[in-house]
């Protein structure tokens, strides 16, 4: 819902619809007013005894700041602010926390039946803390092409997944791709995606790779068996598993400590019960040394 106004309450909260001034903070969610709530520092505050409350618009941001506002019960005053951004994100920032043990912090919807509670009457806030509510930033390191299309009955369509490590720090990046269709059984399929970025991902050191590397299955496509190849930069505990397109575990091929170097594990197209699996796309997932890698393989019978 888009709003063009907001109520600012002296008791440390904002509401997009309610002009309630309730000073007895509640847990979140709660059907009682105030609702459509931005509880930055909801407590029994007393601006009439000191401090100031400011608001300002800077660029695409609307900011409300409480400066040195005391509690009714006395004690050290509070200095904090809330920033509403045009991208829909909400930021709470706390410069000075005098006594944060009795407040509510979070957000709540208009009906009071859904919300995110950060803290209720607990010592969580501290000087210099920031809390952000918002959707996850858009993924830039993985894209798919095409993103939509029609597949004929008993047909197939290739989708190319592009990876781009430009600007990414070294580390492991994971995401889930959702493939939706009119399939009455599997309307949505979740595909795990992992990108490992290293300083020199293809380099070697004394004959060993610098990072965990899952080479993939050879041959691929295969019938009825294939060898899954990977290499380790150091001794590590290894899990190697096979999943189907619905994300169900088909077979756990490895779950043990292994030495550094190159390895190959054969999969014969059977599940953990020994039953042959159907033709189709499967995913091998390697977890070792705190890193995870996923690649696909196709069984054609």
Short mmCIF file of C-alpha atoms in Angstrom, two decimals:
data_model
loop_
_atom_site.label_atom_id
_atom_site.label_comp_id
_atom_site.label_asym_id
_atom_site.label_seq_id
_atom_site.Cartn_x
_atom_site.Cartn_y
_atom_site.Cartn_z
CA UNK A 1 0.00 0.00 0.00
CA UNK A 2 1.24 3.47 -0.87
CA UNK A 3 0.74 6.23 1.72
CA UNK A 4 1.35 9.97 1.38
CA UNK A 5 1.18 10.95 5.05
CA UNK A 6 2.32 9.69 8.43
CA UNK A 7 1.49 10.40 12.07
CA UNK A 8 4.46 11.01 14.38
CA UNK A 9 3.78 10.16 18.02
CA UNK A 10 5.69 11.61 20.96
CA UNK A 11 6.02 8.08 22.37
CA UNK A 12 8.61 6.99 19.83
CA UNK A 13 6.52 5.48 17.04
CA UNK A 14 5.05 6.44 13.68
CA UNK A 15 1.77 5.23 12.18
CA UNK A 16 0.67 5.47 8.58
CA UNK A 17 -3.03 5.53 9.53
CA UNK A 18 -3.58 5.94 13.30
CA UNK A 19 -3.27 9.13 15.36
CA UNK A 20 -3.21 7.04 18.54
CA UNK A 21 -0.84 8.21 21.33
CA UNK A 22 -0.67 4.97 23.34
CA UNK A 23 2.27 5.14 25.74
CA UNK A 24 2.01 1.55 27.04
CA UNK A 25 4.06 -0.35 24.49
CA UNK A 26 2.80 -3.76 23.35
CA UNK A 27 4.31 -6.74 21.62
CA UNK A 28 4.11 -7.06 17.83
CA UNK A 29 1.75 -8.00 16.22
CA UNK A 30 -1.22 -6.78 18.24
CA UNK A 31 -4.72 -5.94 17.01
CA UNK A 32 -4.97 -3.00 19.42
CA UNK A 33 -4.10 0.44 18.12
CA UNK A 34 -1.72 1.77 16.99
CA UNK A 35 -1.54 -0.27 13.76
CA UNK A 36 0.25 0.32 10.47
CA UNK A 37 3.01 0.87 12.95
CA UNK A 38 6.67 1.84 12.74
CA UNK A 39 7.84 1.24 16.30
CA UNK A 40 11.25 2.89 16.34
CA UNK A 41 11.51 3.31 20.13
CA UNK A 42 7.99 2.77 21.45
CA UNK A 43 8.04 3.71 25.11
CA UNK A 44 6.58 6.23 27.52
CA UNK A 45 8.58 9.23 26.30
CA UNK A 46 8.11 12.87 27.34
CA UNK A 47 9.21 15.51 24.80
CA UNK A 48 7.51 18.20 26.89
CA UNK A 49 10.25 17.70 29.48
CA UNK A 50 13.07 18.24 26.99
CA UNK A 51 14.54 17.36 23.64
CA UNK A 52 13.16 17.91 20.16
CA UNK A 53 11.53 15.99 17.33
CA UNK A 54 12.44 16.96 13.76
CA UNK A 55 11.36 15.86 10.32
CA UNK A 56 12.99 16.49 6.95
CA UNK A 57 12.91 15.27 3.37
CA UNK A 58 16.31 14.68 1.77
CA UNK A 59 16.24 13.40 -1.80
CA UNK A 60 14.12 10.24 -1.83
CA UNK A 61 14.14 9.89 1.95
CA UNK A 62 11.76 11.13 4.65
CA UNK A 63 13.44 11.34 8.07
CA UNK A 64 12.01 11.77 11.57
CA UNK A 65 14.54 12.36 14.35
CA UNK A 66 14.00 12.29 18.12
CA UNK A 67 16.81 14.23 19.79
CA UNK A 68 17.52 13.86 23.52
CA UNK A 69 13.92 12.96 24.39
CA UNK A 70 13.57 11.82 28.05
CA UNK A 71 11.33 9.13 29.55
CA UNK A 72 8.37 10.06 31.77
CA UNK A 73 9.98 7.99 34.49
CA UNK A 74 13.23 9.92 34.16
CA UNK A 75 16.57 8.43 33.24
CA UNK A 76 18.87 9.13 30.34
CA UNK A 77 17.25 10.62 27.18
CA UNK A 78 17.07 8.92 23.79
CA UNK A 79 18.36 10.08 20.40
CA UNK A 80 17.25 8.06 17.37
CA UNK A 81 15.69 8.44 13.93
CA UNK A 82 13.66 6.58 11.31
CA UNK A 83 14.35 6.90 7.57
CA UNK A 84 11.62 6.03 5.05
CA UNK A 85 13.09 5.49 1.60
CA UNK A 86 11.28 5.61 -1.72
CA UNK A 87 12.46 2.04 -2.46
CA UNK A 88 10.17 0.87 0.37
CA UNK A 89 12.93 0.21 2.89
CA UNK A 90 12.71 1.42 6.50
CA UNK A 91 15.80 2.20 8.57
CA UNK A 92 15.94 2.70 12.31
CA UNK A 93 19.13 4.35 13.58
CA UNK A 94 20.09 4.81 17.23
CA UNK A 95 22.72 7.40 18.11
CA UNK A 96 22.33 7.41 21.92
CA UNK A 97 20.38 4.76 23.84
CA UNK A 98 19.72 5.89 27.40
CA UNK A 99 17.49 3.00 28.54
CA UNK A 100 16.31 0.52 25.93
CA UNK A 101 15.12 -2.18 28.31
CA UNK A 102 11.41 -1.30 28.24
CA UNK A 103 10.61 -0.43 24.62
CA UNK A 104 9.12 -2.14 21.57
CA UNK A 105 10.91 -2.08 18.22
CA UNK A 106 9.44 -3.44 14.98
CA UNK A 107 6.85 -2.94 12.24
CA UNK A 108 3.18 -3.98 12.01
CA UNK A 109 0.47 -4.09 9.35
CA UNK A 110 -2.87 -2.30 9.38
CA UNK A 111 -4.88 -5.22 10.81
CA UNK A 112 -2.41 -5.83 13.60
CA UNK A 113 -2.19 -9.53 12.71
CA UNK A 114 1.23 -9.53 11.02
CA UNK A 115 4.50 -7.87 11.86
CA UNK A 116 8.22 -8.12 12.56
CA UNK A 117 9.21 -7.69 16.19
CA UNK A 118 12.84 -6.89 16.88
CA UNK A 119 12.50 -6.57 20.64
CA UNK A 120 9.81 -6.20 23.31
CA UNK A 121 10.86 -5.04 26.79
CA UNK A 122 14.37 -6.43 26.38
CA UNK A 123 17.87 -4.98 26.38
CA UNK A 124 18.77 -5.14 22.71
CA UNK A 125 19.37 -1.58 21.52
CA UNK A 126 22.75 0.11 21.90
CA UNK A 127 24.54 3.25 20.73
CA UNK A 128 25.35 3.23 17.02
CA UNK A 129 22.93 0.42 16.14
CA UNK A 130 21.03 0.45 12.82
CA UNK A 131 18.12 -1.82 11.85
CA UNK A 132 16.88 -2.12 8.27
CA UNK A 133 13.57 -3.51 7.05
CA UNK A 134 13.34 -4.12 3.32
CA UNK A 135 13.28 -6.59 0.50
CA UNK A 136 16.46 -8.33 -0.52
CA UNK A 137 18.51 -6.35 -3.04
CA UNK A 138 18.18 -7.49 -6.66
CA UNK A 139 20.57 -10.21 -7.76
CA UNK A 140 23.14 -8.93 -10.23
CA UNK A 141 25.53 -11.89 -10.29
CA UNK A 142 23.14 -14.40 -11.85
CA UNK A 143 20.62 -14.01 -14.67
CA UNK A 144 18.68 -16.41 -16.85
CA UNK A 145 17.85 -16.23 -20.55
CA UNK A 146 15.08 -16.54 -21.58
CA UNK A 147 13.03 -15.65 -18.51
CA UNK A 148 9.76 -16.89 -20.02
CA UNK A 149 8.48 -18.96 -22.89
CA UNK A 150 6.29 -21.84 -23.98
CA UNK A 151 7.34 -25.49 -24.02
CA UNK A 152 5.38 -27.93 -26.22
CA UNK A 153 3.97 -31.15 -24.81
CA UNK A 154 6.80 -33.66 -24.23
CA UNK A 155 9.21 -31.00 -25.45
CA UNK A 156 12.08 -29.13 -23.82
CA UNK A 157 13.58 -25.66 -23.78
CA UNK A 158 17.16 -24.71 -22.93
CA UNK A 159 17.65 -21.91 -20.42
CA UNK A 160 21.10 -20.35 -20.14
CA UNK A 161 22.20 -19.18 -16.70
CA UNK A 162 24.82 -16.41 -16.75
CA UNK A 163 27.18 -15.72 -13.85
CA UNK A 164 28.98 -12.39 -13.41
CA UNK A 165 31.49 -11.89 -10.59
CA UNK A 166 32.19 -8.27 -11.50
CA UNK A 167 32.51 -6.19 -8.34
CA UNK A 168 31.96 -9.14 -6.00
CA UNK A 169 34.26 -9.78 -3.05
CA UNK A 170 35.78 -13.23 -2.65
CA UNK A 171 33.31 -15.63 -1.06
CA UNK A 172 30.36 -17.93 -1.71
CA UNK A 173 27.11 -16.51 -3.10
CA UNK A 174 23.93 -18.59 -3.00
CA UNK A 175 20.47 -18.04 -4.44
CA UNK A 176 17.38 -19.97 -5.46
CA UNK A 177 15.86 -19.78 -8.93
CA UNK A 178 12.11 -20.40 -9.13
CA UNK A 179 10.75 -21.97 -12.30
CA UNK A 180 6.97 -21.64 -12.50
CA UNK A 181 4.69 -23.38 -14.98
CA UNK A 182 1.16 -24.72 -15.40
CA UNK A 183 2.28 -28.21 -14.35
CA UNK A 184 -0.54 -29.41 -12.04
CA UNK A 185 1.89 -31.50 -9.96
CA UNK A 186 5.04 -29.39 -9.81
CA UNK A 187 3.84 -25.86 -10.51
CA UNK A 188 7.01 -24.34 -9.06
CA UNK A 189 10.48 -25.87 -9.04
CA UNK A 190 13.26 -24.48 -6.85
CA UNK A 191 16.78 -24.69 -8.29
CA UNK A 192 19.73 -23.90 -5.99
CA UNK A 193 22.39 -21.66 -7.53
CA UNK A 194 25.88 -21.14 -6.10
CA UNK A 195 28.73 -18.91 -7.24
CA UNK A 196 32.17 -19.20 -5.62
CA UNK A 197 34.38 -16.15 -6.14
CA UNK A 198 38.07 -16.52 -5.32
CA UNK A 199 41.17 -14.40 -5.76
CA UNK A 200 42.38 -16.95 -8.30
CA UNK A 201 39.73 -19.58 -8.79
CA UNK A 202 41.64 -21.44 -11.49
CA UNK A 203 45.07 -21.23 -9.90
CA UNK A 204 46.96 -24.05 -8.22
CA UNK A 205 49.33 -24.18 -5.31
CA UNK A 206 51.76 -27.09 -5.07
CA UNK A 207 49.55 -29.02 -7.45
CA UNK A 208 46.37 -28.29 -5.45
CA UNK A 209 43.50 -25.95 -6.33
CA UNK A 210 43.12 -22.72 -4.37
CA UNK A 211 39.39 -23.32 -3.77
CA UNK A 212 36.90 -26.16 -3.67
CA UNK A 213 36.01 -26.86 -7.30
CA UNK A 214 33.15 -28.98 -8.61
CA UNK A 215 34.04 -29.83 -12.20
CA UNK A 216 30.77 -31.64 -12.94
CA UNK A 217 29.64 -34.95 -14.34
CA UNK A 218 31.43 -36.83 -17.12
CA UNK A 219 29.74 -37.84 -19.36
CA UNK A 220 26.79 -35.48 -19.30
CA UNK A 221 24.15 -36.39 -20.52
CA UNK A 222 24.70 -39.98 -19.40
CA UNK A 223 23.14 -43.45 -19.42
CA UNK A 224 23.21 -45.17 -17.02
CA UNK A 225 26.27 -43.95 -15.09
CA UNK A 226 28.47 -40.88 -14.78
CA UNK A 227 31.52 -39.77 -12.79
CA UNK A 228 31.22 -36.62 -10.67
CA UNK A 229 34.59 -34.90 -10.45
CA UNK A 230 35.74 -32.36 -7.86
CA UNK A 231 38.93 -31.17 -6.20
CA UNK A 232 39.80 -29.94 -2.71
CA UNK A 233 42.50 -27.42 -1.71
CA UNK A 234 42.93 -29.12 1.68
CA UNK A 235 41.62 -32.04 3.73
CA UNK A 236 37.93 -31.48 4.45
CA UNK A 237 34.65 -33.12 5.37
CA UNK A 238 32.71 -33.64 2.15
CA UNK A 239 29.03 -34.08 1.41
CA UNK A 240 28.10 -34.95 -2.16
CA UNK A 241 24.39 -35.32 -2.87
CA UNK A 242 22.05 -35.69 -5.82
CA UNK A 243 18.69 -33.87 -5.95
CA UNK A 244 15.83 -33.98 -8.43
CA UNK A 245 14.26 -30.89 -9.98
CA UNK A 246 11.76 -30.55 -7.12
CA UNK A 247 14.61 -30.27 -4.61
CA UNK A 248 14.08 -33.76 -3.15
CA UNK A 249 17.19 -35.64 -2.03
CA UNK A 250 17.72 -38.61 -4.35
CA UNK A 251 21.04 -40.00 -3.16
CA UNK A 252 23.75 -39.10 -0.68
CA UNK A 253 26.93 -40.20 -2.44
CA UNK A 254 29.46 -38.93 0.11
CA UNK A 255 29.44 -37.86 3.75
CA UNK A 256 32.98 -38.31 5.01
CA UNK A 257 36.40 -36.76 5.49
CA UNK A 258 38.51 -36.66 2.34
CA UNK A 259 42.07 -35.65 1.52
CA UNK A 260 43.16 -32.68 -0.58
CA UNK A 261 43.39 -33.19 -4.33
CA UNK A 262 41.25 -34.42 -7.21
CA UNK A 263 38.42 -36.90 -6.65
CA UNK A 264 35.85 -38.73 -8.73
CA UNK A 265 32.64 -40.38 -7.49
CA UNK A 266 30.44 -42.55 -9.69
CA UNK A 267 26.65 -42.30 -9.72
CA UNK A 268 24.78 -45.13 -11.40
CA UNK A 269 21.40 -43.41 -11.64
CA UNK A 270 19.86 -44.97 -8.52
CA UNK A 271 18.38 -43.52 -5.35
CA UNK A 272 19.46 -44.43 -1.82
CA UNK A 273 17.10 -47.41 -1.83
CA UNK A 274 18.80 -48.83 -4.92
CA UNK A 275 15.89 -48.06 -7.25
CA UNK A 276 16.66 -46.76 -10.73
CA UNK A 277 15.50 -43.17 -11.19
CA UNK A 278 13.66 -41.80 -14.19
CA UNK A 279 15.16 -39.85 -17.06
CA UNK A 280 15.50 -36.14 -16.44
CA UNK A 281 17.63 -33.37 -14.98
CA UNK A 282 19.34 -33.89 -11.62
CA UNK A 283 21.55 -31.65 -9.51
CA UNK A 284 24.80 -32.61 -7.82
CA UNK A 285 25.58 -30.53 -4.71
CA UNK A 286 29.04 -30.53 -3.16
CA UNK A 287 29.58 -29.10 0.33
CA UNK A 288 33.19 -28.97 1.56
CA UNK A 289 35.39 -26.67 3.60
CA UNK A 290 32.48 -24.30 4.27
CA UNK A 291 31.70 -23.89 0.56
CA UNK A 292 28.85 -25.24 -1.56
CA UNK A 293 28.68 -25.80 -5.31
CA UNK A 294 25.84 -27.05 -7.51
CA UNK A 295 25.84 -28.32 -11.10
CA UNK A 296 23.23 -30.07 -13.22
CA UNK A 297 23.38 -33.36 -15.09
CA UNK A 298 20.93 -35.11 -17.38
CA UNK A 299 20.05 -38.79 -17.26
CA UNK A 300 18.74 -40.17 -20.58
CA UNK A 301 17.43 -43.74 -20.54
#
